[in-house]
Each structure stands twice: as C-alpha cells, then as structure tokens.
C-alpha cells in the first residue's frame, strides 16, 4: 500500500471571482499539496457542475457580489461530507509575504487535518523524558546497641548542663503509679470513710446565736428620676386615661415586593459574547449552527472585518443559525435568544432591563458585561488584547471558553485562555455546553 493510499490528497474546489484574491488563493492551494478539482466564478457556476467535481473542501472568497450566487448554490454547498472554508476576498487580495505564507500553512493544516502550522525547520523538538535512576535504599533504623552508648554518655553529662532558673528538678524521682480499676478505687475510698468514723470526735463548739435581722422595706413610690413636681401632671393624666388600645395588624394593604426592581443595574443583563478573526467565519458558522432554537441570553458576535461589510456576515450566518441574526444598532436593546453582529464602533452598556447598544469608537468592552450572568467564547483569530479582560471577567464569575482543534487558524488568544484553565473545545462542543447552560425549554419557557 502506497503513502498516497494511506493519506489521499484532498480534493478542493475554489470559488472566487477573477482577480487578485483568486490568484492568491490558487497560490496557497498550490503549496498546500491538494488536488484542485474545480476553479470557477460562483456567479456563473451551476450547482450540478460543483456536484460533479466531487470536492471534499470548497474554498470560497466572500464578497458582496457573490451573495446571490451562494444562495443559488446552497443545495450543492450543503451536501453531506463537504467542508466549507471562507475567506474575505479583500483580505485575501492584500495578503502578501509572511502573512500569505502563514495563512497558507493554516489552510494546509485545515485541508489535511493536522496541527502542524510552523514553517519548515521550526518544528517542535521532541521533549526529553527524564528516566528515574536507581532509588536510594531506605534508611536503616539504628540498632539498640548503638544507641545505648550514647544514652549512657548523655546520662553522665546531664549534671554539667546549665539548668533553667525557673525550673527546679524534683528531689526524688516520682514513683510511677499503676492505674487501678474502678472497683479498687471505690474500695480505697470506703476504707478512708470507715477510718474517719472510728476516730475520736473533736469537742464541739457551740455556734453563737445570731438574731434574725428585721425585714427591710423599701418605699418605691418615693423614688423618682426627675422632678416630682414636673411628673405629677403626667401621672394624673396617665391615671385618668382610657385603657390602652391593642394595635391591630391590617393585612388588607399588603403587597408583594418586586424583587427584580431592587436588583442593581445590569444584574439581568447577561450575554454570550463571541470574538473571532482570521478563520473566524467558518468557526462562527459551526458554533451558531449547533446552538439551540432558544437561549436565555442574547448572543453578541464581534469579528473584525477589514472591509467593514458586517451586513454580508449577517446574511451568511442567518443561513445556518437557528436563532435570528441581525446587525446591532445604537439605541437598540440586546434581545435574549437572538444573534447581534457588532460593528467596530458599537459598544454596550448595562441597564436594569438588559444590555443596550451604543456608539463607542473603542468598540465592544468586555469589562462592560456583568460577569455573573455572561459568557465569553474566543474563536480562531480573536485579538490577543482580549485575553486579559477575558480572564478578569472569568475571575469575577463569567463562563469563558476557547476554541481548539481542527480549523483554528489563529489559536493564540484561544489557546491563552485555555492554558489559564478555561473551557476548551471545538465550536460544536462549545455550542453544546452553552445550550446546556443557557438553553430555554420551549415547552415551559424555562432553562434546563
């Protein structure tokens, strides 16, 4: 059996409009050691032609001009066993030099199903496993004969050791008394009592007679803490007053207190924030497709796009997500059970009724999320600057996870949070964990 039979070359179809992006992707596939079975413009490609090529992977250069074409090819692109790899056309056209080589290595790892993304000659050195040597023999306990000589020497030198002035040694050694039983102890006490009864009684001395003192009487009516003259009218008024009325408890005006109204601002403003970047569209697509049809929190998605075409990202994710997907706008409230795609200038603020979107040049702030009611997922390409705030949010009680495994082209940020002890998994596995934690039972509207 040949090596090619064991590791067959993957069949790849390239769908991109003619231009620089298509050329860059063709070069990357040429260095990835794959079989390019189809290269065509998706705007003119027929679904049957794509199916007849029998590709295992389809690399698509995303741009606004092919939105309608992807909808027309949706049946062929949804074939079982077919893996889609998305890349931004504008970003691919500008990618050059070191960045192009780096992205090509990640693409090759994705297509061949391995994790080797380092350049040639920079492979990991095999770790040296230290083997334990011969264990040291257990210590031999000292023999009594050896200790006896030292004990005798210590006994001879004990008198020359300076004594503490506060301690006086006993004149004679204290005799060791063997413990006795309860019956023996009672018998000894009985003997002592009989000896005391037979002894001659001492002459009794009559006790002096002491007369009982006369009983003391206290006139408490003459006591006063304040001037009697000032208390006299008050005392008279008290004697003439009617009997005190027993207070009654009126239950007619009782009402339940709104517990949620006493909660601080943002206490119910939980959210699931998803951060992504290079390779993010594919990971985000897999994550959203595996989410349930209902969630108790809104899903916020921020994936920095160089062209800023977040409307196209909304359309792409709406095709696979069971949850409604929309573009977040300033002044809008984040709705639980919906996906909100955040642009670069959209942030959030916590209010009593949830999260509200607002214009913020700095973009989304992780610190603005209420930690105890929020979750954070870092997918492929997430910014390393988000690692610190993500771990701070986790320390405050948030649920934080990072993507690992196949398809994570840029794992730096995700690996950093996983190394810090956060949850790790493929996008589908993270979606299952999110569903178990924040999923809503549609029958009774309760979380599991």
XYZ file of C-alpha atoms in Angstrom:
448
model
C 0.000 0.000 0.000
C 1.475 3.369 -1.007
C 1.623 6.523 1.069
C -0.910 8.173 -1.237
C -3.383 5.418 -0.399
C -2.925 5.931 3.319
C -3.051 9.765 3.119
C -5.062 10.580 -0.005
C -4.705 14.064 -1.449
C -7.837 16.095 -0.583
C -9.980 17.301 -3.485
C -10.620 21.052 -3.312
C -12.875 23.390 -5.287
C -12.049 27.104 -5.441
C -14.959 29.509 -5.871
C -13.867 33.103 -6.436
C -14.359 35.838 -8.978
C -11.402 36.561 -11.272
C -8.921 38.915 -9.638
C -6.119 39.195 -7.125
C -7.989 37.304 -4.392
C -8.480 34.301 -6.661
C -4.799 34.279 -7.642
C -3.650 34.437 -4.002
C -5.949 31.555 -3.041
C -4.771 29.498 -6.042
C -1.134 30.006 -4.957
C -1.952 28.959 -1.403
C -3.684 25.796 -2.633
C -0.759 25.009 -4.936
C 1.602 24.990 -1.930
C -0.881 23.008 0.191
C -0.395 19.764 -1.799
C -4.075 19.338 -2.719
C -5.954 18.335 -5.861
C -7.748 21.331 -7.325
C -10.758 19.671 -8.995
C -12.636 22.881 -9.792
C -11.867 26.601 -10.075
C -14.707 28.807 -11.194
C -16.648 32.025 -10.697
C -19.576 31.319 -8.350
C -21.753 33.844 -10.201
C -21.696 31.669 -13.346
C -21.188 28.207 -11.817
C -24.052 25.728 -11.999
C -24.851 23.617 -8.912
C -24.599 20.377 -10.908
C -21.078 21.236 -12.094
C -19.984 21.659 -8.484
C -21.584 18.339 -7.507
C -19.993 16.506 -10.462
C -16.495 17.645 -9.351
C -16.928 15.684 -6.062
C -14.823 18.005 -3.899
C -14.140 17.361 -0.233
C -13.460 21.028 0.534
C -14.789 24.232 -1.037
C -12.725 27.396 -0.545
C -14.899 30.498 -1.053
C -13.699 34.103 -1.380
C -16.509 36.074 0.267
C -17.609 39.391 -1.191
C -20.889 41.224 -1.719
C -21.068 40.346 -5.419
C -21.480 36.595 -4.771
C -24.231 36.744 -2.112
C -26.992 35.775 -4.555
C -24.780 33.118 -6.160
C -24.181 31.398 -2.807
C -27.928 31.244 -2.218
C -28.347 29.602 -5.623
C -25.565 27.098 -4.810
C -26.809 26.432 -1.277
C -28.120 22.940 -2.093
C -24.759 21.829 -3.510
C -22.781 23.507 -0.708
C -24.888 21.724 1.917
C -24.009 18.253 0.640
C -23.004 15.809 3.411
C -19.284 15.359 3.876
C -18.485 18.725 2.269
C -16.432 21.218 4.306
C -16.618 24.946 3.504
C -13.664 27.270 4.093
C -14.474 31.005 3.855
C -12.012 33.830 3.343
C -12.596 37.551 2.830
C -11.820 38.407 -0.806
C -10.477 41.858 0.010
C -8.264 40.485 2.763
C -7.003 37.670 0.534
C -6.131 40.132 -2.248
C -3.939 42.215 0.080
C -2.313 39.257 1.801
C 1.362 39.009 0.802
C 4.769 37.901 2.031
C 4.959 36.466 5.501
C 1.244 36.857 6.154
C 0.388 34.946 2.954
C 2.762 32.112 3.866
C 1.367 31.942 7.370
C -2.241 31.794 6.162
C -1.237 29.154 3.602
C 0.190 26.916 6.338
C -3.031 27.222 8.320
C -5.070 26.448 5.216
C -2.938 23.377 4.501
C -3.384 22.165 8.080
C -7.135 22.593 7.726
C -7.298 20.645 4.461
C -5.009 17.816 5.582
C -6.416 17.554 9.099
C -3.254 18.101 11.144
C -1.964 20.752 13.538
C 1.464 21.482 12.018
C 1.382 25.199 11.180
C 5.037 26.104 11.839
C 7.378 26.967 8.952
C 9.867 24.308 7.763
C 12.742 23.842 10.192
C 10.763 25.200 13.143
C 9.040 22.002 14.158
C 8.753 21.248 17.822
C 11.699 19.394 19.310
C 10.716 16.087 20.929
C 10.595 16.536 24.643
C 13.234 14.604 26.569
C 11.680 12.325 29.129
C 13.861 12.017 32.179
C 14.118 8.443 33.439
C 14.401 7.967 37.183
C 17.645 6.487 38.423
C 18.151 3.766 40.981
C 16.119 4.638 44.063
C 18.050 5.259 47.225
C 17.828 2.434 49.771
C 15.566 3.120 52.736
C 17.339 4.345 55.846
C 18.367 1.573 58.220
C 16.927 2.074 61.704
C 19.619 2.424 64.391
C 20.331 -0.622 66.488
C 19.669 -0.586 70.221
C 23.312 -1.402 70.993
C 24.480 1.705 69.151
C 22.010 3.966 70.947
C 22.835 2.548 74.372
C 26.349 4.024 74.397
C 25.021 7.490 73.525
C 22.337 7.290 76.188
C 24.901 6.422 78.866
C 27.089 9.326 77.799
C 24.111 11.713 77.926
C 23.296 10.464 81.434
C 26.870 11.204 82.615
C 26.860 14.713 81.159
C 23.384 15.657 82.379
C 24.688 17.109 85.641
C 27.006 19.549 83.842
C 24.272 21.019 81.683
C 23.236 24.521 82.920
C 19.726 24.419 84.381
C 16.958 26.948 83.907
C 16.474 29.191 86.907
C 12.711 28.932 86.656
C 12.715 25.137 86.802
C 13.581 23.167 89.930
C 14.100 19.449 89.333
C 12.339 17.162 91.787
C 14.390 15.966 94.739
C 13.359 12.400 94.237
C 12.047 10.658 91.190
C 8.295 10.489 91.057
C 7.097 6.966 91.514
C 5.020 5.613 88.753
C 1.595 4.599 89.937
C -0.040 1.805 88.120
C -3.616 2.570 87.095
C -6.264 0.884 89.231
C -9.710 -0.269 88.345
C -12.910 1.491 89.399
C -13.723 -1.216 91.972
C -10.294 -0.872 93.625
C -10.630 2.912 93.749
C -14.079 2.682 95.403
C -12.759 0.167 97.935
C -9.937 2.564 98.905
C -12.422 5.408 99.409
C -14.630 3.191 101.582
C -11.674 2.356 103.791
C -10.910 6.052 104.265
C -14.541 6.763 105.266
C -14.573 3.935 107.867
C -11.314 5.193 109.372
C -12.786 8.667 109.743
C -15.900 7.292 111.517
C -13.875 5.347 114.132
C -11.623 8.320 115.015
C -12.499 10.236 118.284
C -14.744 13.165 117.628
C -13.392 16.622 118.425
C -15.196 18.670 121.078
C -17.969 20.626 119.513
C -18.027 24.395 119.970
C -21.476 25.912 120.215
C -22.210 28.335 117.479
C -23.150 31.861 118.518
C -26.830 32.648 118.237
C -27.435 35.445 115.800
C -30.791 37.211 115.881
C -32.639 37.397 112.586
C -32.425 40.902 111.165
C -35.717 42.738 110.798
C -37.139 42.637 107.265
C -36.215 45.604 105.149
C -38.951 47.543 103.435
C -38.469 49.887 100.508
C -40.913 52.612 99.603
C -40.533 52.506 95.863
C -43.245 55.157 95.453
C -40.829 57.727 96.805
C -38.266 57.032 94.082
C -38.019 59.491 91.223
C -35.574 60.104 88.408
C -36.858 63.605 87.633
C -38.561 66.364 89.483
C -41.742 65.093 91.148
C -43.456 68.362 90.509
C -42.908 68.006 86.800
C -44.121 64.365 86.813
C -47.244 64.972 88.821
C -49.481 66.219 85.937
C -48.277 63.450 83.706
C -49.003 60.838 86.368
C -52.511 62.207 86.905
C -53.180 62.206 83.177
C -52.000 58.619 82.969
C -54.405 57.528 85.716
C -57.330 59.276 84.012
C -56.504 57.944 80.529
C -58.537 55.185 78.953
C -57.195 51.635 78.780
C -54.521 51.165 76.112
C -55.848 50.018 72.764
C -54.218 46.852 71.448
C -52.763 47.604 67.987
C -54.180 45.568 65.125
C -52.286 44.331 62.033
C -54.022 45.395 58.832
C -53.383 42.773 56.148
C -55.639 44.391 53.574
C -52.939 46.659 52.207
C -50.191 44.044 51.939
C -48.463 43.654 48.545
C -45.586 41.655 47.097
C -42.320 43.493 46.574
C -40.804 43.353 43.084
C -37.510 41.641 43.795
C -36.151 42.414 40.331
C -36.717 46.126 40.920
C -34.178 46.069 43.763
C -31.501 44.444 41.623
C -28.583 46.678 40.600
C -28.333 47.920 37.045
C -27.189 45.174 34.721
C -27.927 42.283 37.079
C -30.216 40.739 34.439
C -28.102 41.941 31.515
C -26.338 38.677 30.731
C -24.977 37.936 27.254
C -22.881 35.473 25.258
C -20.049 37.374 23.556
C -18.260 35.608 20.681
C -14.921 37.038 19.470
C -13.305 35.869 16.218
C -10.916 36.940 13.443
C -8.810 35.036 10.879
C -10.607 31.791 10.128
C -13.499 33.066 12.214
C -16.326 32.799 9.639
C -16.015 29.034 9.446
C -15.699 28.595 13.236
C -18.549 31.047 13.846
C -20.715 29.213 11.323
C -20.124 25.897 13.110
C -20.814 27.447 16.529
C -24.078 29.168 15.571
C -25.356 26.177 13.589
C -25.058 23.978 16.701
C -26.896 26.352 19.061
C -30.467 25.500 20.113
C -33.517 27.393 18.865
C -33.820 29.253 22.161
C -31.346 30.848 24.572
C -31.932 32.753 27.792
C -29.275 35.339 26.837
C -28.533 37.352 23.681
C -25.586 36.344 21.503
C -23.164 39.152 20.616
C -20.728 38.500 17.751
C -17.700 40.662 17.032
C -15.385 39.635 14.207
C -13.241 42.443 12.847
C -13.597 42.733 9.067
C -11.230 44.959 7.105
C -13.936 45.986 4.654
C -16.498 46.547 7.396
C -19.155 44.568 5.487
C -20.975 43.294 8.531
C -24.240 43.158 6.623
C -22.793 40.347 4.494
C -21.729 38.500 7.627
C -25.288 38.775 8.942
C -26.657 37.211 5.739
C -24.117 34.394 5.811
C -24.773 33.471 9.440
C -28.548 33.787 9.103
C -28.498 30.835 6.658
C -27.093 28.408 9.249
C -28.178 29.824 12.617
C -31.432 28.586 14.175
C -31.530 31.901 16.060
C -32.476 35.202 14.356
C -29.388 37.137 13.223
C -29.379 40.923 12.896
C -26.963 43.841 12.823
C -26.700 45.681 16.151
C -27.638 49.376 16.088
C -27.042 52.113 18.657
C -30.001 52.583 20.981
C -31.262 49.031 20.400
C -31.681 46.541 23.262
C -29.964 43.166 23.074
C -32.769 40.608 22.843
C -32.322 37.184 24.508
C -32.443 34.340 22.005
C -31.152 36.467 19.094
C -27.738 36.942 17.486
C -26.466 40.530 17.199
C -23.446 41.211 14.956
C -21.423 44.158 16.315
C -19.633 46.619 14.079
C -16.298 48.130 15.109
C -17.944 51.262 16.577
C -20.709 49.571 18.589
C -20.385 49.016 22.332
C -22.767 48.021 25.098
C -23.976 49.434 28.397
C -25.745 47.561 31.180
C -29.182 48.727 32.317
C -31.840 47.330 34.633
C -33.694 45.709 31.723
C -30.615 44.254 29.983
C -27.857 45.357 27.630
C -28.273 48.300 25.266
C -26.094 49.054 22.252
C -24.404 52.427 21.997
C -21.933 54.165 19.733
C -18.415 53.675 21.029
C -15.293 54.350 18.918
C -13.389 51.781 21.010
C -15.912 49.057 20.156
C -17.086 46.324 22.475
C -15.701 46.404 26.020
C -15.523 43.062 27.816
C -15.434 44.835 31.174
C -18.890 46.328 30.460
C -20.526 42.880 30.691
C -21.963 41.717 34.035
C -19.670 38.829 34.899
C -22.016 36.531 36.819
C -24.600 36.464 34.005
C -22.331 36.441 30.938
C -20.250 34.057 28.848
C -17.297 34.702 26.536
C -16.063 32.499 23.675
C -12.771 33.177 21.854
C -12.662 31.594 18.398
C -9.926 31.459 15.776
C -8.344 34.860 15.178
C -9.547 36.543 18.371
C -7.402 39.517 19.377
C -4.706 38.803 21.968
C -5.646 42.079 23.667
C -8.910 40.431 24.736
C -7.178 37.701 26.776
C -6.520 39.838 29.859
C -10.050 41.284 30.121
C -11.498 37.817 29.435
C -9.580 36.257 32.332
C -10.573 39.175 34.594
C -14.213 38.544 33.681
C -13.723 34.849 34.450
C -12.283 35.686 37.883
C -15.450 37.719 38.548
C -17.670 34.708 37.768
C -18.121 34.615 33.977
C -18.026 31.458 31.852
C -15.074 31.721 29.405
C -14.081 29.224 26.707
C -11.595 28.981 23.825
C -11.601 27.109 20.507
C -9.148 24.260 19.995
C -8.671 21.563 17.419
C -9.050 21.480 13.674
C -9.973 24.711 11.909
C -8.401 27.078 14.446
C -6.126 29.018 12.058
C -5.047 31.636 14.582
C -5.210 29.964 18.028
C -3.071 32.440 20.004
C -5.838 34.113 22.043
C -7.992 30.996 22.370
C -5.020 28.907 23.490
C -4.071 31.538 26.077
C -7.430 31.354 27.865
C -7.438 27.557 27.650
C -3.953 27.450 29.192
C -5.309 29.590 32.041
C -7.813 26.838 32.892
C -10.844 27.942 30.884
C -13.172 25.617 28.938
C -11.762 24.216 25.666
C -13.417 22.522 22.704
C -14.420 22.577 19.060
C -17.110 25.129 18.103
C -19.792 22.419 18.117
C -18.715 21.233 21.578
C -18.765 24.781 22.931
C -22.260 25.225 21.499
C -23.436 22.122 23.358
C -22.017 23.470 26.621
C -23.746 26.813 26.009
C -27.050 25.067 25.263
C -26.825 23.045 28.483
C -26.166 26.209 30.498
C -28.445 28.820 28.864
C -30.819 26.807 26.696
C -34.551 27.532 27.061
C -37.140 24.781 27.198
C -39.692 25.865 24.606
C -42.495 23.875 26.305
C -42.473 25.827 29.556
C -40.027 28.643 28.788
C -37.562 27.624 31.488
C -33.845 26.988 31.318
C -32.736 23.385 31.915
